[in-house]
PDB file of C-alpha atoms in Angstrom:
ATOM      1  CA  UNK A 446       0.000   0.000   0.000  1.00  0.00           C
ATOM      2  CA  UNK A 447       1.649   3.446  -1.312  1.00  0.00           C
ATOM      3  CA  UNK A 448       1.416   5.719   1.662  1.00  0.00           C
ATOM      4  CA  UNK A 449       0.924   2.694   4.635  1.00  0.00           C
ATOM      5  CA  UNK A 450       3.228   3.288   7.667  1.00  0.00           C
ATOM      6  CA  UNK A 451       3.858   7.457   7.616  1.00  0.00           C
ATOM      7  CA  UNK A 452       1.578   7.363  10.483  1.00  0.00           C
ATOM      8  CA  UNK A 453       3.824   5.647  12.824  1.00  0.00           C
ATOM      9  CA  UNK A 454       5.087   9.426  13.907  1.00  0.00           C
ATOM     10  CA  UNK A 455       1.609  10.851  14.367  1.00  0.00           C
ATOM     11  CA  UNK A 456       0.636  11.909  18.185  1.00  0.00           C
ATOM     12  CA  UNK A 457      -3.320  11.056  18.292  1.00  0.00           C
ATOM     13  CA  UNK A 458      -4.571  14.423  19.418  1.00  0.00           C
ATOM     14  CA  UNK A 459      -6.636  17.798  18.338  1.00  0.00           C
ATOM     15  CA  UNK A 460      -5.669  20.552  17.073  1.00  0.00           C
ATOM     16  CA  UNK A 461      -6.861  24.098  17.892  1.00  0.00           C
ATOM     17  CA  UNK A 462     -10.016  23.720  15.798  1.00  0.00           C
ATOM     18  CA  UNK A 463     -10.691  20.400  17.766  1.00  0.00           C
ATOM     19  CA  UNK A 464     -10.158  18.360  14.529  1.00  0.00           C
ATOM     20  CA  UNK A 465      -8.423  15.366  14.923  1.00  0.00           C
ATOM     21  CA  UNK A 466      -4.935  15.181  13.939  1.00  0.00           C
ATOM     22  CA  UNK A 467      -5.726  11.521  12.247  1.00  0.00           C
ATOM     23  CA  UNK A 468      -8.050  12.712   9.899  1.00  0.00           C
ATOM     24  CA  UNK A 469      -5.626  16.292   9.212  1.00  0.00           C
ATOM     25  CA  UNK A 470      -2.637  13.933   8.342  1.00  0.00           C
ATOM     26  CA  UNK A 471      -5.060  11.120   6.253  1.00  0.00           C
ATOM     27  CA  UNK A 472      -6.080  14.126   3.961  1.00  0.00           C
ATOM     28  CA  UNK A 473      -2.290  15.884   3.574  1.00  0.00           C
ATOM     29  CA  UNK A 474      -1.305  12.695   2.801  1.00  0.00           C
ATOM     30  CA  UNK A 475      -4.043  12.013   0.142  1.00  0.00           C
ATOM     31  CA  UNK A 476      -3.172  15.175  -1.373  1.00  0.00           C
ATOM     32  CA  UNK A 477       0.321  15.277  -1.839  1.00  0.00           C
ATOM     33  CA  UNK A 478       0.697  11.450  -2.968  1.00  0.00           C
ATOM     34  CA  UNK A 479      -2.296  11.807  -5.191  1.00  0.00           C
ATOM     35  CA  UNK A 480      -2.219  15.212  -6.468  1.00  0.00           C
ATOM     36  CA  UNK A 481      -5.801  16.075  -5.394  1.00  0.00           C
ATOM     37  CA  UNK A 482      -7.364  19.072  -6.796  1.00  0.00           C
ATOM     38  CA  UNK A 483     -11.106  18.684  -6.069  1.00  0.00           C
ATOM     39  CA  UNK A 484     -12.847  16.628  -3.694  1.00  0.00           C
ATOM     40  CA  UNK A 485     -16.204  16.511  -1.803  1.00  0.00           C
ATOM     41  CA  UNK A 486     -16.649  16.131   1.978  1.00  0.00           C
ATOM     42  CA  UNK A 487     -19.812  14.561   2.959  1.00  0.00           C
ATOM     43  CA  UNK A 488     -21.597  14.846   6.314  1.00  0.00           C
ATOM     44  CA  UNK A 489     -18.924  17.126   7.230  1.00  0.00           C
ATOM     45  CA  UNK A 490     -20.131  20.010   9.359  1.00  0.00           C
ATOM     46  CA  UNK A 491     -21.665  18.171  12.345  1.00  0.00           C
ATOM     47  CA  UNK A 492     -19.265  18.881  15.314  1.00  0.00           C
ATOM     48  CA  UNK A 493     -16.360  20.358  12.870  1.00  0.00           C
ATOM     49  CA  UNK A 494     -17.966  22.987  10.905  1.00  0.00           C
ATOM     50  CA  UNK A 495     -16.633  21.983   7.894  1.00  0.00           C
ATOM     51  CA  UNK A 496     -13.555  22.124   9.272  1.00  0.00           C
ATOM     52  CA  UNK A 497     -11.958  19.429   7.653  1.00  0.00           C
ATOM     53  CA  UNK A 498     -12.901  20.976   3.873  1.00  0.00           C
ATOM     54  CA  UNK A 499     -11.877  24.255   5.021  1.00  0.00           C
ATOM     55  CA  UNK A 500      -8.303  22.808   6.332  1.00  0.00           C
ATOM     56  CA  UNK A 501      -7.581  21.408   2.615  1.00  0.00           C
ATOM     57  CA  UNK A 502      -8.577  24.225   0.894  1.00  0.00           C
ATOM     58  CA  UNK A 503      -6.060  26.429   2.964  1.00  0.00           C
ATOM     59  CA  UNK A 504      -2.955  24.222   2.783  1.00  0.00           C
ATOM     60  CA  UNK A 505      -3.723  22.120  -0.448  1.00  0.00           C
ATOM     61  CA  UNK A 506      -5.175  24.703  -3.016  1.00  0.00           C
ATOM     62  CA  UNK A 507      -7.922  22.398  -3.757  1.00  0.00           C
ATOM     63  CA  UNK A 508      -9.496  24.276  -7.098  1.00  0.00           C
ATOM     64  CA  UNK A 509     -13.356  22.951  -6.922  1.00  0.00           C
ATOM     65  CA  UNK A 510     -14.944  21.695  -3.342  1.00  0.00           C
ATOM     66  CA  UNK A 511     -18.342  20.575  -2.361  1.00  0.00           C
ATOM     67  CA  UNK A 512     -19.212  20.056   1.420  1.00  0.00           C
ATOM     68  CA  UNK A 513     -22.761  18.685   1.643  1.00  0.00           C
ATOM     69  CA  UNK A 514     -24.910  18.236   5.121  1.00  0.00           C
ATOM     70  CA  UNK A 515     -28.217  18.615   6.507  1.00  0.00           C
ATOM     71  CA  UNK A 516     -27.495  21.022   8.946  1.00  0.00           C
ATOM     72  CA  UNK A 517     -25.491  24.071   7.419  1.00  0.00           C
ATOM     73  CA  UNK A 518     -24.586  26.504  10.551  1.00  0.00           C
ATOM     74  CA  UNK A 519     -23.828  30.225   9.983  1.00  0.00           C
ATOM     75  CA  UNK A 520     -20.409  29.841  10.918  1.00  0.00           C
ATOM     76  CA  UNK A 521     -20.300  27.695   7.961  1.00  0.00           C
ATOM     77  CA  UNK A 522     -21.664  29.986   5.815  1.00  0.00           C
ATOM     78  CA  UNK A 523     -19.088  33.065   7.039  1.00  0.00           C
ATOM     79  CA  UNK A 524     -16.375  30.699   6.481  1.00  0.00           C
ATOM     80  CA  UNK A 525     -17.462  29.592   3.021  1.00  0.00           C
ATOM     81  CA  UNK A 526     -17.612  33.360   1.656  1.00  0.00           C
ATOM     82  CA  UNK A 527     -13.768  33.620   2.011  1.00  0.00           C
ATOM     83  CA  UNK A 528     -13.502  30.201  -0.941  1.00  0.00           C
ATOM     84  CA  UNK A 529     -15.423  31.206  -3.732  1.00  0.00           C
ATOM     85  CA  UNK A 530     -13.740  27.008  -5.412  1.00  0.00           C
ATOM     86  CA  UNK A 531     -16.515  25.929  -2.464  1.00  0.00           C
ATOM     87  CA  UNK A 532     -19.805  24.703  -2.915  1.00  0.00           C
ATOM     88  CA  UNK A 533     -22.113  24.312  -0.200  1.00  0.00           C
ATOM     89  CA  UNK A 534     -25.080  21.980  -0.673  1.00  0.00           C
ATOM     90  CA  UNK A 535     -27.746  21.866   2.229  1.00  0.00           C
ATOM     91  CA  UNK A 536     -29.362  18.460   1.622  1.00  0.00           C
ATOM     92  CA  UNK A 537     -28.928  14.522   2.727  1.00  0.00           C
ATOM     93  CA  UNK A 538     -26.255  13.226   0.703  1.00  0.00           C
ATOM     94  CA  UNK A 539     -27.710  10.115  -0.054  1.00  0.00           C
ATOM     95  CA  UNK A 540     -30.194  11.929  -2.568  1.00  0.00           C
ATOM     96  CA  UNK A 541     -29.953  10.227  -5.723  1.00  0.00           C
ATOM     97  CA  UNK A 542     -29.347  13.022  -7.128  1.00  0.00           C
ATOM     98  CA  UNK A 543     -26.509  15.233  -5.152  1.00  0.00           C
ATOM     99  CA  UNK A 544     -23.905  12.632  -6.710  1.00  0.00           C
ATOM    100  CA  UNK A 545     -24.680  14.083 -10.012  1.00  0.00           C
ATOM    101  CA  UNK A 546     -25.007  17.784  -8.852  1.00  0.00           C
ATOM    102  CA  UNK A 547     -21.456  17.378  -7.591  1.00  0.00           C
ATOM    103  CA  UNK A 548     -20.003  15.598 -10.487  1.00  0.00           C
ATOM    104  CA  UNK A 549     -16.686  13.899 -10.874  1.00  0.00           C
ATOM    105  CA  UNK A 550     -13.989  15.167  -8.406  1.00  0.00           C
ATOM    106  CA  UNK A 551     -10.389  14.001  -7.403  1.00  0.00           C
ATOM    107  CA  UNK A 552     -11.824  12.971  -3.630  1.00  0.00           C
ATOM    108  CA  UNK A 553     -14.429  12.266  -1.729  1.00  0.00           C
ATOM    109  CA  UNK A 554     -14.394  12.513   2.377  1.00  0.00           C
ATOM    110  CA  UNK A 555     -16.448  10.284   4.543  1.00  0.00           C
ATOM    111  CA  UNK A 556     -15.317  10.951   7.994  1.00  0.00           C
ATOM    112  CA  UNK A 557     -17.571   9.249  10.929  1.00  0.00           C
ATOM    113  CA  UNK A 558     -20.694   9.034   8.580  1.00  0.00           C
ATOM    114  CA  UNK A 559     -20.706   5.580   6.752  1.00  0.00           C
ATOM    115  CA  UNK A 560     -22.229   3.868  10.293  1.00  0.00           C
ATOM    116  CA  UNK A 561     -25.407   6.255   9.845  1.00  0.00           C
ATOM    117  CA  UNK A 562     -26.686   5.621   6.312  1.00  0.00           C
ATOM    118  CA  UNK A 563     -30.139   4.199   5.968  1.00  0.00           C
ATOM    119  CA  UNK A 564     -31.974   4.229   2.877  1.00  0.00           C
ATOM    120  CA  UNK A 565     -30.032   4.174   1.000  1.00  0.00           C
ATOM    121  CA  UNK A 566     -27.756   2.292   3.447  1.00  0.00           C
ATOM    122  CA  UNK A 567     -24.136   2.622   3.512  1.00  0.00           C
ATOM    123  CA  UNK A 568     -23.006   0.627   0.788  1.00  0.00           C
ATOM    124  CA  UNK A 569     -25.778   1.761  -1.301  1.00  0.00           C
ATOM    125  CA  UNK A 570     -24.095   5.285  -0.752  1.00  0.00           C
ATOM    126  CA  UNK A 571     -20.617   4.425  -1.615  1.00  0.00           C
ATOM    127  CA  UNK A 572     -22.139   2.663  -5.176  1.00  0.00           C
ATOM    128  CA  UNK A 573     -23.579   6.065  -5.916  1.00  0.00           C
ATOM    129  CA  UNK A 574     -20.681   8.281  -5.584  1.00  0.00           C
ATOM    130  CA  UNK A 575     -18.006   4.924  -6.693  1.00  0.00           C
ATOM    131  CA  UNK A 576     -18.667   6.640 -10.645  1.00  0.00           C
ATOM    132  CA  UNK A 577     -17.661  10.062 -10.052  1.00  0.00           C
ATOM    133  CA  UNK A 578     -14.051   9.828  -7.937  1.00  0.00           C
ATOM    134  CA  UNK A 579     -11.209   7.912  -8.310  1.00  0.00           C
ATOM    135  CA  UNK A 580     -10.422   7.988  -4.097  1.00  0.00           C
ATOM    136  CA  UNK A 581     -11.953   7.666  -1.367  1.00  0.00           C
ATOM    137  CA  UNK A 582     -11.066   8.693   1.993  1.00  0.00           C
ATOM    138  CA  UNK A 583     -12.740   6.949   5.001  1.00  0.00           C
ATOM    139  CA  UNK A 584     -12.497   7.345   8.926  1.00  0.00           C
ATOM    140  CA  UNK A 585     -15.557   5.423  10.396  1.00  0.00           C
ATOM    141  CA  UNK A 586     -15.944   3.661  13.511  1.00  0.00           C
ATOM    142  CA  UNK A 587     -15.900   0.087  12.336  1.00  0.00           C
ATOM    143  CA  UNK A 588     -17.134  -3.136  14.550  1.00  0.00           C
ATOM    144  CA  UNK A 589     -15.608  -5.622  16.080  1.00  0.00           C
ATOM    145  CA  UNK A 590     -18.440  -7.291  18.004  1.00  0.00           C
ATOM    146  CA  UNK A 591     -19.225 -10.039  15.168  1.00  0.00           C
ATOM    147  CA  UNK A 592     -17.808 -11.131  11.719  1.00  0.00           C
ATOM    148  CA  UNK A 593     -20.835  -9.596   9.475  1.00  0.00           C
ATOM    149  CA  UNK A 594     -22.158  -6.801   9.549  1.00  0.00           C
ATOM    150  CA  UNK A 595     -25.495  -5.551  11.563  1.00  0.00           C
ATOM    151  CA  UNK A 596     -27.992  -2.713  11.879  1.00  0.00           C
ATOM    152  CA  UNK A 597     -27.784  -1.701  15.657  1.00  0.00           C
ATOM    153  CA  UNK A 598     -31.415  -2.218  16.212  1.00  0.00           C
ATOM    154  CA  UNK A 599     -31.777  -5.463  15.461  1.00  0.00           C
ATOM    155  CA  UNK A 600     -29.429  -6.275  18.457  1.00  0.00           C
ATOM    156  CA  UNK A 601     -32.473  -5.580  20.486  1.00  0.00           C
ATOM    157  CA  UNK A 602     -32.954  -2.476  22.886  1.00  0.00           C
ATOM    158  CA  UNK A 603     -30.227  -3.620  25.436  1.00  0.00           C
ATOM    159  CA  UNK A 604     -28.210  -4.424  22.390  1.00  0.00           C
ATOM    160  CA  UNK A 605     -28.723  -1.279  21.119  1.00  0.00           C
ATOM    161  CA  UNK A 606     -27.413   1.065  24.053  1.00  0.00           C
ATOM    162  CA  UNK A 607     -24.589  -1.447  24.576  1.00  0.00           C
ATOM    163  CA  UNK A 608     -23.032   0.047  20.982  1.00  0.00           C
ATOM    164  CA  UNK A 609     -23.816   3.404  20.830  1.00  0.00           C
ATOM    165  CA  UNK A 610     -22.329   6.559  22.873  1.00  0.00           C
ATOM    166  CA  UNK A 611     -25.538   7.254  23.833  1.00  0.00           C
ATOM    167  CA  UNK A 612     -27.458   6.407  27.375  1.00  0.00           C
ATOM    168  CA  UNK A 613     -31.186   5.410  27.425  1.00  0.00           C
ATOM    169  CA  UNK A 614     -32.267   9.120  28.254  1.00  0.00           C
ATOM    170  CA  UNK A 615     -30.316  11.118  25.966  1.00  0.00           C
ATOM    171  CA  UNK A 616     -33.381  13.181  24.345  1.00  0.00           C
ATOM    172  CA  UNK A 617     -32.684  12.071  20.724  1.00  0.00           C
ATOM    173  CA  UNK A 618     -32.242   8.198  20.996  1.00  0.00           C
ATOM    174  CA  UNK A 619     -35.087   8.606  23.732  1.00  0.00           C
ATOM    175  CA  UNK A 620     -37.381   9.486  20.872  1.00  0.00           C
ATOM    176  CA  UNK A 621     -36.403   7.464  18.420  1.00  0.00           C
ATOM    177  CA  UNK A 622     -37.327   4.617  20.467  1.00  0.00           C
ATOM    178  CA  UNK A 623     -40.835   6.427  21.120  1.00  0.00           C
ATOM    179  CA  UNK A 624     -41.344   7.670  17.795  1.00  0.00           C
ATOM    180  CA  UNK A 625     -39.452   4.730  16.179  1.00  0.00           C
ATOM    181  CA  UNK A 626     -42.542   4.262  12.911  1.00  0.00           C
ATOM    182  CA  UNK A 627     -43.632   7.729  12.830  1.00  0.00           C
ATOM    183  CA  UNK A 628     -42.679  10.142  10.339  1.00  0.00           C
ATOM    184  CA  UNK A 629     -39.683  12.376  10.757  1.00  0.00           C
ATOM    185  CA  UNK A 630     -40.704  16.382  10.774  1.00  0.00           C
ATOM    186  CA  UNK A 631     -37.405  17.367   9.067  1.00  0.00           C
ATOM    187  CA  UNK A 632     -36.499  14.381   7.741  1.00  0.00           C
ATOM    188  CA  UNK A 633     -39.108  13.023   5.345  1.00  0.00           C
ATOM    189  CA  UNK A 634     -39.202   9.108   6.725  1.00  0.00           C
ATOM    190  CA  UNK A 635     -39.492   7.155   9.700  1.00  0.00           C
ATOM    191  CA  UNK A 636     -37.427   7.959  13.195  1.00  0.00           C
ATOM    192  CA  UNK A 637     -36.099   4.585  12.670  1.00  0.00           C
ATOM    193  CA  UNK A 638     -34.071   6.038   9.356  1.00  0.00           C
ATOM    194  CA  UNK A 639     -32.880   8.746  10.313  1.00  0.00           C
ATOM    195  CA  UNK A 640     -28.783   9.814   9.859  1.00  0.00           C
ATOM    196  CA  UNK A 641     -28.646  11.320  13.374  1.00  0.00           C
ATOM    197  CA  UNK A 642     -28.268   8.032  15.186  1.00  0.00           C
ATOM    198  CA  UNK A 643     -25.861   5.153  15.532  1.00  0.00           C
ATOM    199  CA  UNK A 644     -27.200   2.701  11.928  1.00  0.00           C
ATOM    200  CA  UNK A 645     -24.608   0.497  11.777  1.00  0.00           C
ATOM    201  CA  UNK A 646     -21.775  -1.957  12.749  1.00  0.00           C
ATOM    202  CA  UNK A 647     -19.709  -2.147   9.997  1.00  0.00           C
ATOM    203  CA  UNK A 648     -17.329  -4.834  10.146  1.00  0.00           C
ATOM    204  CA  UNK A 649     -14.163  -4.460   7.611  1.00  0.00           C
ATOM    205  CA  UNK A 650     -14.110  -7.256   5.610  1.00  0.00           C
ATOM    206  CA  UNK A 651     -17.816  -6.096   4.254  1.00  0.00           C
ATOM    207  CA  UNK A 652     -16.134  -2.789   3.193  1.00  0.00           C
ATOM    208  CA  UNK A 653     -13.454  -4.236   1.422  1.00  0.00           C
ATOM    209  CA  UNK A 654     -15.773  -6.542  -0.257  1.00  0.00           C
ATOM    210  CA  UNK A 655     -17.792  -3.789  -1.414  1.00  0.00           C
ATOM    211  CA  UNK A 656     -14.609  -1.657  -2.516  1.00  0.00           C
ATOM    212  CA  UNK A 657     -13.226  -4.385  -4.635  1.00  0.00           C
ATOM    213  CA  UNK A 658     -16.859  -5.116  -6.123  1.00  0.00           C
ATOM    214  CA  UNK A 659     -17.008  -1.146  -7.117  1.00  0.00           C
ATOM    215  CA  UNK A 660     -13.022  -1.187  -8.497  1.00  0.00           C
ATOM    216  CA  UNK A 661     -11.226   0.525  -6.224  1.00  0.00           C
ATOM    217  CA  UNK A 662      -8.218  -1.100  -4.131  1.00  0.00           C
ATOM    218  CA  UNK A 663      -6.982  -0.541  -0.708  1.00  0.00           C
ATOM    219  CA  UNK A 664      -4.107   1.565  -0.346  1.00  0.00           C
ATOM    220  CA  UNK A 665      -3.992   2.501   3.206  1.00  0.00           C
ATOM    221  CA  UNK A 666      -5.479   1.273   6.404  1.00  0.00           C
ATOM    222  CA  UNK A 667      -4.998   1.598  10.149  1.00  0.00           C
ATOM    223  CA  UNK A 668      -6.532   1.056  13.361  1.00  0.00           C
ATOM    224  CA  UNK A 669      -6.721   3.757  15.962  1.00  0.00           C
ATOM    225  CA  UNK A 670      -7.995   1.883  18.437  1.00  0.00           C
ATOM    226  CA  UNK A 671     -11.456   1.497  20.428  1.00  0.00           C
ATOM    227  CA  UNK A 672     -13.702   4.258  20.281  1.00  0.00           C
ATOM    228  CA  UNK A 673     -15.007   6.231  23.697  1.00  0.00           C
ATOM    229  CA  UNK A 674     -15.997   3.076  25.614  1.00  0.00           C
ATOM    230  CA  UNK A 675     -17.669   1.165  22.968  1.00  0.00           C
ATOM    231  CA  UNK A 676     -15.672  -2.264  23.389  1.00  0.00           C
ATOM    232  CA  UNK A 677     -17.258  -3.297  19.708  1.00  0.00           C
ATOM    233  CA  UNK A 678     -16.462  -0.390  17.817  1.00  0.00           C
ATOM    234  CA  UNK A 679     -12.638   0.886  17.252  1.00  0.00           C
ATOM    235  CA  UNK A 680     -11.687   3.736  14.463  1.00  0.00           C
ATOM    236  CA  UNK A 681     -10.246   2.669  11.298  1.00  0.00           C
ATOM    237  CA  UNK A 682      -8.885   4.346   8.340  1.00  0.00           C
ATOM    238  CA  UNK A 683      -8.940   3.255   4.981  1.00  0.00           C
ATOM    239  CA  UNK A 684      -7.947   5.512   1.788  1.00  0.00           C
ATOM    240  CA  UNK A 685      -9.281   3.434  -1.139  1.00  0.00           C
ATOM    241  CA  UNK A 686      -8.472   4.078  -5.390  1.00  0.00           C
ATOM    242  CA  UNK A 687      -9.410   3.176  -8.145  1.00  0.00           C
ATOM    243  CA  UNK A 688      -8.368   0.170 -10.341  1.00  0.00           C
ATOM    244  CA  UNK A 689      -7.648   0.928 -14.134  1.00  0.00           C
ATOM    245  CA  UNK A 690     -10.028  -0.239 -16.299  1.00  0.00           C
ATOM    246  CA  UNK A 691     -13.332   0.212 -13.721  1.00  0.00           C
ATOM    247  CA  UNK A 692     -14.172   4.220 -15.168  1.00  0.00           C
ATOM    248  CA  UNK A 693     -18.207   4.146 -15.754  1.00  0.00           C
ATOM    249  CA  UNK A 694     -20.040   6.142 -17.895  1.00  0.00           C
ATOM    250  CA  UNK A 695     -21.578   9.048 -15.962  1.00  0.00           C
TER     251      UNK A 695
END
């Protein structure tokens, strides 16, 4: 794998902007060994701003950027107006049809947002974008707790809490469980479906699968180790290109 082991040096911290070092040196180092001039960060504003877009536009000159989430805040938008190259698109990324809007780009980012995907589910998600990059960069808390991968509710409600960062009265998982059938206000579909929530255990091997299915090889992985206090879920990072010969037709 082309760019396996520079991590070795890297102290597992924050920086100022609370964005984790990991993630800062995963994109440098997509960037310089790939040469990555546009790129698209999905689900990246929740808890970060956008910082992670913002931090390779400043120190990689990235010509054309998308960031895409549900939840745009103003400091978002203030920051935006200083990169005219960046597109913000208010809307669920799983839309069939923000892939399109976005259209091919060097990169695409997928930091701590695989695990939430329902309907389309996670690997739906990657198949949609798979035609329009030739990398993908991914930093998702993977699981560890079985061999295949599960949706988190069918491990019961006990199950449940036991693999999420979440306890039984925190206001949003409360009402999921309450409202679990019901129709989402902001949403559009059921509680049960909704991004804002633990979705998943993804186990690794089903991501690789799914990668090699789509065309695109594994050129860097590593384990950062068990997440919070989750004993079934650890972080892992994966930076995944494509294999000559698998370009669609867009």
């Amino acid at each position: 794998m082309k760019i396996a082991g520079i991590f070795n040096r890297t102290k597992r911290t924050r920086n100022a902007d609370k964005l984790k070092l990991d993630k800062l040196h995963l994109i440098d180092l997509v960037c310089q060994n790939y040469h990555v001039k546009s790129l698209a960060d999905l689900g990246g504003i929740w808890g970060v701003n956008g910082g992670y877009t913002f931090y390779a536009l400043k120190k990689h000159g990235i010509k054309r950027a998308f960031l895409v989430d549900t939840d745009v805040t103003e400091e978002v938008r203030l920051k935006a107006k200083r990169f005219p190259v960046l597109t913000i698109i208010n809307e669920n990324f799983g839309m069939k049809d923000i892939a399109r809007r976005i259209g091919k780009v060097d990169a695409i980012i997928l930091f701590d947002v695989l695990l939430h995907q329902v309907d389309p589910d996670w690997d739906t998600v990657l198949e949609m974008y798979a035609p329009f990059t030739d990398i993908f960069i991914i930093y998702n808390q993977q699981f560890i707790g079985s061999d295949k991968t599960v949706r988190l509710f069918d491990l019961g409600y006990e199950g449940f809490f036991q693999n999420v960062p979440r306890a039984k009265d925190d206001p949003l998982y409360k009402e999921v469980f309450e409202k679990m059938y019901e129709m989402h206000p902001q949403h559009n579909r059921i509680w049960r479906d909704i991004h804002n929530i633990w979705q998943w255990g993804i186990v690794d091997d089903c991501l690789f699968a799914k990668m090699k299915e789509l065309g695109f090889r594994l050129e860097y992985y590593r384990n950062f180790g068990q997440f919070y206090h989750l004993h079934n879920f650890e972080n892992h990072a994966f930076v995944f290109k494509k294999t000559e010969g698998h370009y669609r037709e867009l």
